[in-house]
Short mmCIF file of C-alpha atoms and ligand atoms in Angstrom, two decimals:
data_model
loop_
_atom_site.label_atom_id
_atom_site.label_comp_id
_atom_site.label_asym_id
_atom_site.label_seq_id
_atom_site.Cartn_x
_atom_site.Cartn_y
_atom_site.Cartn_z
CA MET Y 173 215.87 244.80 -87.52
CA PRO Y 174 217.60 246.65 -90.36
CA GLU Y 175 218.66 250.21 -89.73
CA THR Y 176 216.07 252.56 -91.02
CA LYS Y 177 214.07 255.58 -90.12
CA ILE Y 178 210.81 253.72 -90.43
CA PRO Y 179 209.69 252.12 -87.16
CA TYR Y 180 208.17 248.66 -86.93
CA LYS Y 181 204.88 250.26 -85.97
CA ILE Y 182 203.77 253.65 -87.24
CA TYR Y 183 201.25 254.98 -84.76
CA LEU Y 184 199.26 258.11 -85.28
CA ASN Y 185 198.27 260.25 -82.31
CA GLU Y 186 194.76 260.15 -80.95
CA ASN Y 187 194.10 263.58 -82.45
CA GLU Y 188 195.06 262.23 -85.89
CA ILE Y 189 192.10 259.84 -86.04
CA PRO Y 190 190.02 261.02 -89.02
CA THR Y 191 187.16 263.39 -88.19
CA LYS Y 192 185.52 262.90 -91.60
CA TRP Y 193 184.85 259.80 -93.63
CA TYR Y 194 185.81 259.91 -97.30
CA ASN Y 195 183.20 258.95 -99.90
CA MET Y 196 184.91 257.59 -103.03
CA ARG Y 197 181.68 257.79 -105.00
CA ALA Y 198 181.96 261.58 -105.10
CA ASP Y 199 185.07 261.23 -107.27
CA MET Y 200 183.77 258.44 -109.53
CA LYS Y 201 182.76 259.48 -113.03
CA ASN Y 202 180.68 256.35 -113.44
CA LYS Y 203 178.69 256.14 -110.23
CA PRO Y 204 177.69 252.74 -108.88
CA ALA Y 205 174.29 251.74 -110.27
CA PRO Y 206 171.38 252.50 -107.93
CA LEU Y 207 169.64 249.88 -105.79
CA LEU Y 208 166.39 248.82 -107.44
CA ASN Y 209 163.04 248.15 -105.84
CA PRO Y 210 162.49 244.40 -106.40
CA GLY Y 211 158.79 245.01 -107.10
CA THR Y 212 158.87 247.96 -109.52
CA LEU Y 213 162.50 247.72 -110.71
CA LYS Y 214 162.72 251.49 -110.18
CA PRO Y 215 165.63 252.99 -108.22
CA MET Y 216 165.00 252.75 -104.49
CA THR Y 217 164.14 256.10 -102.93
CA ALA Y 218 164.88 257.07 -99.35
CA GLU Y 219 161.17 256.48 -98.69
CA ASP Y 220 161.34 252.92 -100.06
CA LEU Y 221 164.33 252.16 -97.85
CA ALA Y 222 162.94 253.73 -94.66
CA PRO Y 223 161.16 250.63 -93.30
CA VAL Y 224 164.41 248.64 -93.54
CA PHE Y 225 167.29 251.01 -92.74
CA CYS Y 226 167.92 253.93 -90.37
CA ASP Y 227 167.24 257.34 -91.95
CA GLU Y 228 170.73 258.81 -91.63
CA LEU Y 229 172.30 255.64 -93.03
CA ILE Y 230 169.93 255.79 -96.01
CA ALA Y 231 171.12 259.35 -96.67
CA GLN Y 232 174.71 258.08 -96.64
CA GLU Y 233 173.79 255.13 -98.84
CA LEU Y 234 172.32 257.40 -101.51
CA ASN Y 235 174.94 260.16 -101.26
CA ASP Y 236 177.08 260.07 -104.42
CA THR Y 237 178.16 263.70 -104.22
CA ASP Y 238 179.71 264.69 -100.88
CA ALA Y 239 183.36 263.65 -100.77
CA TYR Y 240 183.63 264.13 -96.99
CA ILE Y 241 181.09 263.38 -94.30
CA ASP Y 242 181.63 264.45 -90.68
CA ILE Y 243 182.13 261.66 -88.16
CA PRO Y 244 179.87 262.52 -85.19
CA GLU Y 245 181.76 263.22 -81.99
CA GLU Y 246 180.21 260.26 -80.14
CA ILE Y 247 181.62 257.92 -82.81
CA GLN Y 248 185.00 259.66 -82.73
CA ASP Y 249 185.03 259.08 -78.96
CA PHE Y 250 184.33 255.38 -79.39
CA TYR Y 251 187.02 255.12 -82.09
CA LYS Y 252 189.50 256.40 -79.48
CA MET Y 253 189.05 253.17 -77.49
CA TYR Y 254 190.81 251.13 -80.18
CA ARG Y 255 192.05 253.53 -82.84
CA PRO Y 256 194.28 254.63 -84.43
CA SER Y 257 195.14 251.08 -85.43
CA PRO Y 258 198.81 250.39 -86.07
CA LEU Y 259 200.41 250.41 -89.49
CA ILE Y 260 203.14 247.83 -89.31
CA ARG Y 261 206.24 247.46 -91.43
CA ALA Y 262 206.60 243.72 -91.95
CA TYR Y 263 210.36 243.68 -91.48
CA PHE Y 264 210.34 240.11 -90.22
CA LEU Y 265 208.26 238.85 -93.12
CA GLU Y 266 210.47 240.70 -95.60
CA LYS Y 267 213.50 239.05 -94.03
CA ALA Y 268 211.92 235.61 -94.07
CA LEU Y 269 211.04 236.02 -97.75
CA ASP Y 270 214.44 237.54 -98.53
CA THR Y 271 212.70 240.10 -100.70
CA PRO Y 272 213.71 243.65 -101.64
CA ALA Y 273 210.01 244.57 -101.43
CA LYS Y 274 208.89 246.78 -98.56
CA ILE Y 275 205.76 245.41 -96.98
CA TYR Y 276 203.34 247.29 -94.74
CA TYR Y 277 200.09 246.14 -93.22
CA LYS Y 278 197.27 247.97 -91.50
CA PHE Y 279 196.17 245.84 -88.54
CA GLU Y 280 192.47 246.08 -87.67
CA GLY Y 281 192.31 243.12 -85.27
CA ASN Y 282 193.22 244.95 -82.08
CA ASN Y 283 189.71 245.20 -80.62
CA THR Y 284 187.58 242.55 -78.92
CA SER Y 285 185.49 241.85 -82.02
CA GLY Y 286 188.78 240.95 -83.67
CA SER Y 287 188.16 242.72 -86.97
CA HIS Y 288 187.59 245.99 -88.82
CA LYS Y 289 183.81 245.51 -88.59
CA LEU Y 290 183.58 247.59 -85.41
CA ASN Y 291 184.36 250.74 -87.46
CA SER Y 292 180.96 250.51 -89.15
CA ALA Y 293 179.05 248.77 -86.34
CA ILE Y 294 179.54 251.71 -84.00
CA ALA Y 295 178.40 254.18 -86.66
CA GLN Y 296 175.29 252.16 -87.48
CA ALA Y 297 174.37 251.70 -83.81
CA TYR Y 298 174.86 255.43 -83.22
CA TYR Y 299 172.44 256.44 -85.99
CA ALA Y 300 169.88 253.86 -84.84
CA LYS Y 301 170.03 255.27 -81.30
CA LYS Y 302 169.83 258.83 -82.57
CA GLN Y 303 166.65 257.93 -84.43
CA GLY Y 304 165.14 256.67 -81.18
CA LEU Y 305 164.96 253.02 -82.25
CA LYS Y 306 164.68 250.14 -79.77
CA GLY Y 307 166.99 247.80 -81.57
CA VAL Y 308 168.49 246.39 -84.74
CA THR Y 309 168.60 243.03 -86.49
CA THR Y 310 171.37 241.59 -88.57
CA GLU Y 311 172.96 238.43 -89.92
CA THR Y 312 176.42 237.14 -89.25
CA GLY Y 313 178.42 234.51 -91.07
CA ALA Y 314 181.76 233.78 -89.46
CA GLY Y 315 180.63 235.88 -86.49
CA GLN Y 316 182.86 238.96 -86.57
CA TRP Y 317 180.11 241.31 -87.67
CA GLY Y 318 177.67 240.01 -85.07
CA THR Y 319 180.31 240.42 -82.39
CA ALA Y 320 181.15 243.94 -83.49
CA LEU Y 321 177.49 244.92 -83.65
CA SER Y 322 176.73 243.46 -80.24
CA MET Y 323 179.59 245.53 -78.76
CA ALA Y 324 178.32 248.67 -80.48
CA CYS Y 325 174.70 248.05 -79.40
CA SER Y 326 175.66 247.48 -75.79
CA TYR Y 327 177.59 250.78 -75.84
CA PHE Y 328 174.47 252.64 -77.00
CA ASP Y 329 172.03 250.46 -75.02
CA LEU Y 330 170.20 249.07 -78.07
CA ASP Y 331 168.69 245.62 -78.46
CA CYS Y 332 170.56 243.44 -80.97
CA LYS Y 333 169.08 240.37 -82.70
CA VAL Y 334 171.60 238.36 -84.67
CA TYR Y 335 170.78 235.64 -87.21
CA MET Y 336 173.89 233.49 -87.40
CA VAL Y 337 174.49 231.12 -90.32
CA LYS Y 338 173.77 227.71 -88.80
CA VAL Y 339 177.07 226.09 -89.76
CA SER Y 340 178.98 228.85 -87.93
CA TYR Y 341 176.56 228.80 -84.99
CA GLU Y 342 177.46 225.17 -84.48
CA GLN Y 343 181.17 225.43 -85.31
CA LYS Y 344 181.87 228.62 -83.41
CA PRO Y 345 180.10 228.38 -80.04
CA PHE Y 346 182.56 230.81 -78.50
CA ARG Y 347 181.74 233.54 -81.01
CA ARG Y 348 178.11 233.06 -80.09
CA GLU Y 349 178.91 233.43 -76.40
CA VAL Y 350 180.89 236.62 -76.97
CA MET Y 351 177.79 238.10 -78.65
CA ARG Y 352 175.56 236.97 -75.80
CA THR Y 353 178.01 238.40 -73.29
CA TYR Y 354 177.49 241.79 -74.94
CA GLY Y 355 173.74 241.29 -74.65
CA ALA Y 356 172.76 240.18 -78.17
CA SER Y 357 170.29 237.38 -78.87
CA VAL Y 358 171.66 234.87 -81.37
CA THR Y 359 169.45 232.61 -83.54
CA PRO Y 360 170.83 229.95 -85.89
CA SER Y 361 169.66 230.56 -89.49
CA PRO Y 362 167.58 229.32 -91.22
CA SER Y 363 165.21 229.24 -88.27
CA GLU Y 364 161.54 228.64 -87.54
CA THR Y 365 161.22 232.19 -86.17
CA THR Y 366 160.53 233.75 -89.60
CA GLN Y 367 158.29 233.01 -92.58
CA ILE Y 368 161.25 232.99 -94.95
CA GLY Y 369 163.24 230.74 -92.61
CA LYS Y 370 160.39 228.22 -92.54
CA LYS Y 371 160.14 228.34 -96.32
CA ILE Y 372 163.89 227.80 -96.83
CA LEU Y 373 163.85 224.92 -94.32
CA ALA Y 374 160.92 223.31 -96.12
CA GLU Y 375 162.69 223.57 -99.49
CA HIS Y 376 166.15 222.59 -98.23
CA PRO Y 377 165.73 220.39 -95.15
CA GLY Y 378 168.96 220.04 -93.20
CA THR Y 379 170.59 223.07 -94.85
CA THR Y 380 173.43 224.62 -92.84
CA GLY Y 381 172.42 228.05 -94.09
CA SER Y 382 174.10 230.88 -95.93
CA LEU Y 383 174.57 234.60 -95.50
CA GLY Y 384 171.84 235.20 -98.07
CA CYS Y 385 169.30 233.20 -95.97
CA ALA Y 386 170.30 234.93 -92.74
CA ILE Y 387 169.93 238.36 -94.36
CA SER Y 388 166.37 237.49 -95.45
CA GLU Y 389 165.45 236.47 -91.92
CA ALA Y 390 166.99 239.53 -90.29
CA VAL Y 391 165.25 241.87 -92.74
CA GLU Y 392 161.90 240.17 -92.17
CA VAL Y 393 162.19 240.62 -88.41
CA ALA Y 394 163.28 244.26 -88.75
CA VAL Y 395 160.38 245.30 -90.97
CA SER Y 396 157.80 243.42 -88.91
CA THR Y 397 158.94 244.60 -85.45
CA GLU Y 398 158.05 248.08 -84.21
CA GLY Y 399 161.10 250.25 -83.47
CA TYR Y 400 163.59 247.99 -85.26
CA ARG Y 401 165.70 248.40 -88.38
CA TYR Y 402 168.08 246.12 -90.22
CA VAL Y 403 171.84 246.76 -90.37
CA LEU Y 404 174.44 245.13 -92.61
CA GLY Y 405 178.17 244.82 -92.02
CA SER Y 406 179.50 244.82 -95.57
CA VAL Y 407 178.62 245.36 -99.24
CA LEU Y 408 176.64 248.60 -98.80
CA ASN Y 409 178.01 252.03 -99.77
CA GLN Y 410 177.54 253.30 -96.20
CA VAL Y 411 179.75 250.51 -94.84
CA LEU Y 412 182.57 251.32 -97.26
CA LEU Y 413 182.19 254.96 -96.19
CA HIS Y 414 182.65 254.12 -92.49
CA GLN Y 415 185.56 251.82 -93.30
CA SER Y 416 187.38 254.69 -95.03
CA VAL Y 417 188.96 255.35 -91.61
CA ILE Y 418 191.25 252.38 -92.36
CA GLY Y 419 192.64 253.92 -95.53
CA LEU Y 420 192.70 257.48 -94.24
CA GLU Y 421 194.79 256.43 -91.23
CA ALA Y 422 197.04 254.20 -93.34
CA LYS Y 423 197.70 257.01 -95.78
CA ALA Y 424 198.34 259.55 -93.02
CA ALA Y 425 200.85 257.19 -91.40
CA LEU Y 426 202.66 256.50 -94.69
CA ASP Y 427 202.65 260.19 -95.58
CA LYS Y 428 204.55 260.93 -92.34
CA TYR Y 429 207.48 259.03 -93.78
CA GLY Y 430 206.94 260.01 -97.40
CA VAL Y 431 206.09 256.42 -98.36
CA LYS Y 432 203.90 255.80 -101.40
CA PRO Y 433 202.66 252.25 -101.95
CA ASP Y 434 203.00 250.73 -105.43
CA ILE Y 435 200.59 247.90 -104.73
CA ILE Y 436 197.59 247.86 -102.37
CA ILE Y 437 196.07 244.49 -101.54
CA GLY Y 438 192.96 243.51 -99.61
CA CYS Y 439 190.75 240.49 -99.19
CA ALA Y 440 187.27 240.87 -100.62
CA GLY Y 441 184.14 239.31 -99.15
CA GLY Y 442 181.52 242.00 -99.61
CA GLY Y 443 184.22 244.59 -100.19
CA SER Y 444 184.08 246.74 -97.05
CA ASN Y 445 187.64 246.47 -95.74
CA LEU Y 446 189.11 246.67 -99.21
CA GLY Y 447 186.88 249.62 -100.11
CA GLY Y 448 187.89 251.35 -96.87
CA LEU Y 449 191.60 250.65 -97.23
CA ILE Y 450 191.83 251.86 -100.80
CA SER Y 451 189.50 254.87 -100.41
CA PRO Y 452 191.96 257.78 -100.23
CA PHE Y 453 194.33 256.11 -102.68
CA MET Y 454 191.52 255.39 -105.13
CA GLY Y 455 190.41 259.00 -104.68
CA GLU Y 456 193.82 260.16 -105.92
CA LYS Y 457 193.65 257.68 -108.76
CA LEU Y 458 190.15 258.79 -109.77
CA ARG Y 459 191.20 262.44 -109.69
CA GLY Y 460 194.30 261.63 -111.75
CA GLU Y 461 196.72 262.70 -108.99
CA ALA Y 462 198.52 259.41 -108.47
CA ASP Y 463 198.49 255.81 -109.63
CA TYR Y 464 198.40 252.63 -107.59
CA ARG Y 465 198.00 248.98 -108.45
CA ILE Y 466 195.04 247.75 -106.42
CA ILE Y 467 194.32 244.04 -106.02
CA ALA Y 468 191.19 242.42 -104.56
CA VAL Y 469 191.76 238.86 -103.34
CA GLU Y 470 188.90 236.42 -103.12
CA PRO Y 471 188.61 232.68 -102.42
CA ALA Y 472 188.65 230.39 -105.45
CA SER Y 473 185.57 228.73 -103.94
CA CYS Y 474 183.49 231.94 -104.01
CA PRO Y 475 184.91 233.92 -106.95
CA SER Y 476 182.48 236.82 -107.43
CA PHE Y 477 184.91 239.21 -109.13
CA THR Y 478 186.97 236.76 -111.13
CA ARG Y 479 184.21 234.47 -112.38
CA GLY Y 480 180.98 236.28 -111.54
CA LYS Y 481 178.70 238.32 -113.77
CA PHE Y 482 178.29 242.11 -113.55
CA ALA Y 483 174.53 242.22 -113.28
CA TYR Y 484 171.61 243.24 -111.13
CA ASP Y 485 170.96 240.58 -108.52
CA PHE Y 486 169.19 240.01 -105.24
CA CYS Y 487 171.27 240.69 -102.16
CA ASP Y 488 169.63 237.81 -100.28
CA THR Y 489 168.38 234.29 -100.89
CA GLY Y 490 164.79 235.14 -99.97
CA MET Y 491 164.73 237.87 -102.65
CA VAL Y 492 163.16 240.42 -100.30
CA CYS Y 493 166.03 242.93 -100.42
CA PRO Y 494 166.62 245.53 -103.14
CA LEU Y 495 168.48 244.52 -106.29
CA ALA Y 496 172.07 245.69 -106.56
CA LYS Y 497 174.23 245.82 -109.67
CA MET Y 498 177.38 243.99 -108.77
CA TYR Y 499 179.71 241.16 -109.64
CA THR Y 500 177.71 238.19 -108.46
CA LEU Y 501 177.53 234.42 -108.53
CA GLY Y 502 173.74 234.54 -108.17
CA SER Y 503 171.81 234.82 -104.92
CA GLY Y 504 171.18 231.07 -104.96
CA PHE Y 505 174.91 230.31 -104.92
CA ILE Y 506 175.91 228.56 -101.69
CA PRO Y 507 179.65 228.04 -101.34
CA SER Y 508 180.94 224.58 -100.53
CA ALA Y 509 180.72 223.68 -96.84
CA ASN Y 510 184.37 222.67 -97.14
CA HIS Y 511 185.31 226.33 -97.49
CA ALA Y 512 186.69 227.55 -94.15
CA GLY Y 513 187.98 231.00 -94.86
CA GLY Y 514 184.97 233.32 -94.67
CA LEU Y 515 184.41 235.65 -97.63
CA ARG Y 516 181.39 233.60 -98.61
CA TYR Y 517 179.00 236.23 -99.89
CA HIS Y 518 177.68 235.66 -103.44
CA GLY Y 519 177.94 239.32 -104.46
CA MET Y 520 180.27 242.29 -104.09
CA SER Y 521 179.98 245.97 -103.19
CA SER Y 522 178.46 247.84 -106.15
CA THR Y 523 181.03 250.62 -105.72
CA LEU Y 524 183.95 248.20 -106.02
CA SER Y 525 182.15 246.34 -108.81
CA GLN Y 526 181.92 249.54 -110.84
CA LEU Y 527 185.57 250.41 -110.17
CA TYR Y 528 186.64 246.91 -111.20
CA HIS Y 529 184.45 247.05 -114.28
CA ASP Y 530 186.04 250.39 -115.22
CA GLY Y 531 189.55 249.00 -114.83
CA TYR Y 532 190.59 250.89 -111.68
CA MET Y 533 191.45 247.69 -109.83
CA GLU Y 534 192.37 244.06 -110.40
CA ALA Y 535 191.11 240.89 -108.77
CA THR Y 536 192.60 237.48 -108.20
CA SER Y 537 191.45 234.31 -106.51
CA VAL Y 538 193.41 231.96 -104.25
CA GLU Y 539 192.85 228.44 -102.95
CA GLN Y 540 192.39 227.87 -99.25
CA THR Y 541 195.33 225.55 -98.58
CA SER Y 542 197.68 228.17 -100.02
CA VAL Y 543 195.90 230.79 -97.90
CA PHE Y 544 196.53 228.83 -94.70
CA GLU Y 545 200.11 228.20 -95.72
CA ALA Y 546 200.56 231.98 -95.97
CA ALA Y 547 198.70 232.48 -92.67
CA GLU Y 548 201.01 230.12 -90.85
CA LYS Y 549 204.15 231.63 -92.34
CA PHE Y 550 202.93 235.09 -91.34
CA ALA Y 551 202.00 234.02 -87.79
CA ARG Y 552 205.40 232.46 -87.25
CA VAL Y 553 207.40 235.51 -88.28
CA GLU Y 554 205.15 238.50 -87.53
CA GLY Y 555 203.55 237.06 -84.39
CA ILE Y 556 199.92 237.90 -85.17
CA LEU Y 557 197.57 234.94 -85.72
CA PRO Y 558 195.64 236.15 -88.77
CA ALA Y 559 191.98 235.56 -89.60
CA PRO Y 560 191.56 233.23 -92.59
CA GLU Y 561 189.86 236.09 -94.47
CA SER Y 562 192.82 238.40 -93.92
CA SER Y 563 195.17 235.63 -94.96
CA HIS Y 564 193.89 235.87 -98.52
CA ALA Y 565 195.56 239.27 -98.66
CA ILE Y 566 198.69 237.90 -96.96
CA ARG Y 567 198.92 235.20 -99.65
CA VAL Y 568 198.97 237.72 -102.49
CA ALA Y 569 201.24 240.14 -100.62
CA ILE Y 570 203.75 237.31 -100.21
CA ASP Y 571 203.39 236.33 -103.87
CA GLU Y 572 204.00 239.90 -105.01
CA ALA Y 573 206.99 240.19 -102.67
CA LEU Y 574 208.42 236.97 -104.11
CA LYS Y 575 208.03 238.38 -107.63
CA CYS Y 576 210.10 241.35 -106.48
CA LYS Y 577 212.73 238.92 -105.30
CA GLU Y 578 212.96 237.52 -108.83
CA THR Y 579 213.07 240.87 -110.56
CA GLY Y 580 215.02 242.74 -107.89
CA GLU Y 581 212.38 245.47 -107.79
CA GLU Y 582 211.98 247.31 -104.48
CA LYS Y 583 208.24 247.73 -104.64
CA THR Y 584 206.26 249.00 -101.69
CA ILE Y 585 203.30 246.81 -100.82
CA LEU Y 586 200.46 247.75 -98.48
CA PHE Y 587 197.92 245.18 -97.42
CA GLY Y 588 194.98 245.08 -95.04
CA LEU Y 589 195.25 242.69 -92.10
CA THR Y 590 191.58 242.76 -91.22
CA GLY Y 591 191.51 240.59 -88.13
CA THR Y 592 192.70 237.83 -85.87
CA GLY Y 593 191.92 234.13 -86.19
CA TYR Y 594 191.45 232.89 -82.62
CA PHE Y 595 187.94 231.63 -83.36
CA ASP Y 596 189.03 229.85 -86.52
CA MET Y 597 191.07 227.12 -84.92
CA VAL Y 598 188.90 224.34 -86.36
CA ALA Y 599 190.09 225.46 -89.79
CA TYR Y 600 193.68 225.80 -88.62
CA GLU Y 601 193.38 222.31 -87.12
CA LYS Y 602 192.31 220.92 -90.50
CA TYR Y 603 195.26 222.63 -92.13
CA ASN Y 604 197.70 221.39 -89.45
CA ASP Y 605 196.33 217.86 -89.75
CA GLY Y 606 196.80 217.97 -93.52
CA VAL Y 607 193.13 217.26 -94.20
CA MET Y 608 192.18 220.65 -95.64
CA THR Y 609 191.21 220.44 -99.30
CA ASP Y 610 190.56 222.94 -102.05
CA TYR Y 611 187.27 223.28 -103.79
CA ILE Y 612 186.85 225.18 -107.01
CA PRO Y 613 183.34 225.31 -108.44
CA THR Y 614 183.02 224.08 -112.02
CA ASP Y 615 181.53 226.28 -114.73
CA GLU Y 616 178.42 224.13 -114.46
CA ASP Y 617 178.15 224.83 -110.73
CA LEU Y 618 178.34 228.53 -111.47
CA GLU Y 619 175.78 228.32 -114.29
CA LYS Y 620 173.22 227.16 -111.73
CA GLY Y 621 173.75 230.35 -109.76
CA PHE Y 622 173.65 232.55 -112.89
CA ALA Y 623 170.39 230.90 -113.99
CA GLY Y 624 168.69 232.51 -110.98
CA LEU Y 625 169.73 236.07 -111.88
CA PRO Y 626 166.70 238.33 -112.25
CA LYS Y 627 166.00 239.64 -115.74
CA VAL Y 628 166.48 243.39 -115.58
CA ASP Y 629 166.61 245.47 -118.76
CA LEU Y 630 167.84 248.99 -118.26
C1 PLP H 178 184.03 240.24 -92.55
C2 PLP H 178 185.47 240.12 -92.68
C3 PLP H 178 186.11 240.22 -93.94
C4 PLP H 178 185.37 240.37 -95.23
O1 PLP H 178 184.43 241.38 -95.34
P1 PLP H 178 184.64 242.63 -96.26
O2 PLP H 178 183.37 243.36 -96.18
O3 PLP H 178 184.94 242.13 -97.65
O4 PLP H 178 185.76 243.40 -95.70
C5 PLP H 178 187.48 240.15 -93.97
N1 PLP H 178 188.21 239.95 -92.87
C6 PLP H 178 187.64 239.85 -91.66
C7 PLP H 178 188.52 239.62 -90.48
C8 PLP H 178 186.26 239.93 -91.52
O5 PLP H 178 185.71 239.84 -90.32
#
């Protein structure tokens, strides 16, 4: 390891875990557009949202003004079990790339759920418990969110019903068992247990499901079961708020050594880890105190930012959820089954969508074989087996570091390593066997999704 003052891992102390979440929206001049009631097309009020979401979470969802929100002590205590998460200087990767760039990553995979999702799951379970609810329902795609939520619910003794996208349910039996071990019930979606599930199955027999279908089912069960609410692990403002702990810790660690990143990179599915990682940096950018280049990385097979439309759309396939203004491929868009790397949601956080629309951040898309190539390179030199989702960020971090090698620039790069990939070995197997392929939707494929966008004139 080269001689330097900066250690391989920068740990914060337990008492440096944030005690407040940071709400980027407070510093945005153009606020994200409000959620709309799908019936009236009027902005959703707290009252409209109350049958679906927990009260305190609704307040957070609609709060565009308070920059800081206290993290309740019970949540701070839980965070202490696995936070602060390490900020790692990727010395070995830098060496392998022979780059003058300085690369740092914030590693969120060091908890049993294997990803950053626990940061929001524990907050959402806490508020559900505080409201005296019996349980919560949710959907899960690759399984990380369901796992995180089942851990959080077992901690607060809440019932947890998970609708798991059928293709993942079948491909990832071990994820399913982890959830059941923490006490959750797991149903493959679409299922016969809901009206919307039956309808989707009748229209698309044999479908392997999508996140949008699973959301519709979970919402239906929440609103029709006494003492239950629905919770969501990404996309929503409240989730980005909870995930701000990632960025706040990363910034505090870098500040200890006077390091300022030039480029901040994160993978983008619904936008929660990226929104959380960039929060305090974006805050400085919005307030005109500092500038950073911020890059969202998405799969070429599900390119919401780079090829989507900025429009109001349904958040779910069943069209029961509120409309959100976001970069979207259309709620009917179902990514190719060949796509292994997660990040399959058709839309994107409305906060990040607004920031992207206003030019505060960039986006790029990458193909999955190049993502796995980056994942493998990273695993071999840095030791951590990355989640395919996280590896989208690794890909672009490596590409930016290689550009520095060409130009000789010593840029500082920070990226989010959102999780580990132990449950993704079927995808790694495909890559190792050389049978992984890339799929990029044609413009015509995308037009089909856009055709289903609701007509909203505002
Ligand atoms: C869920 C997940 C993502 C993508 O979700 P975002 O809300 O966009 O952060 C990325 N990485 C991992 C490991 C995940 O579990």
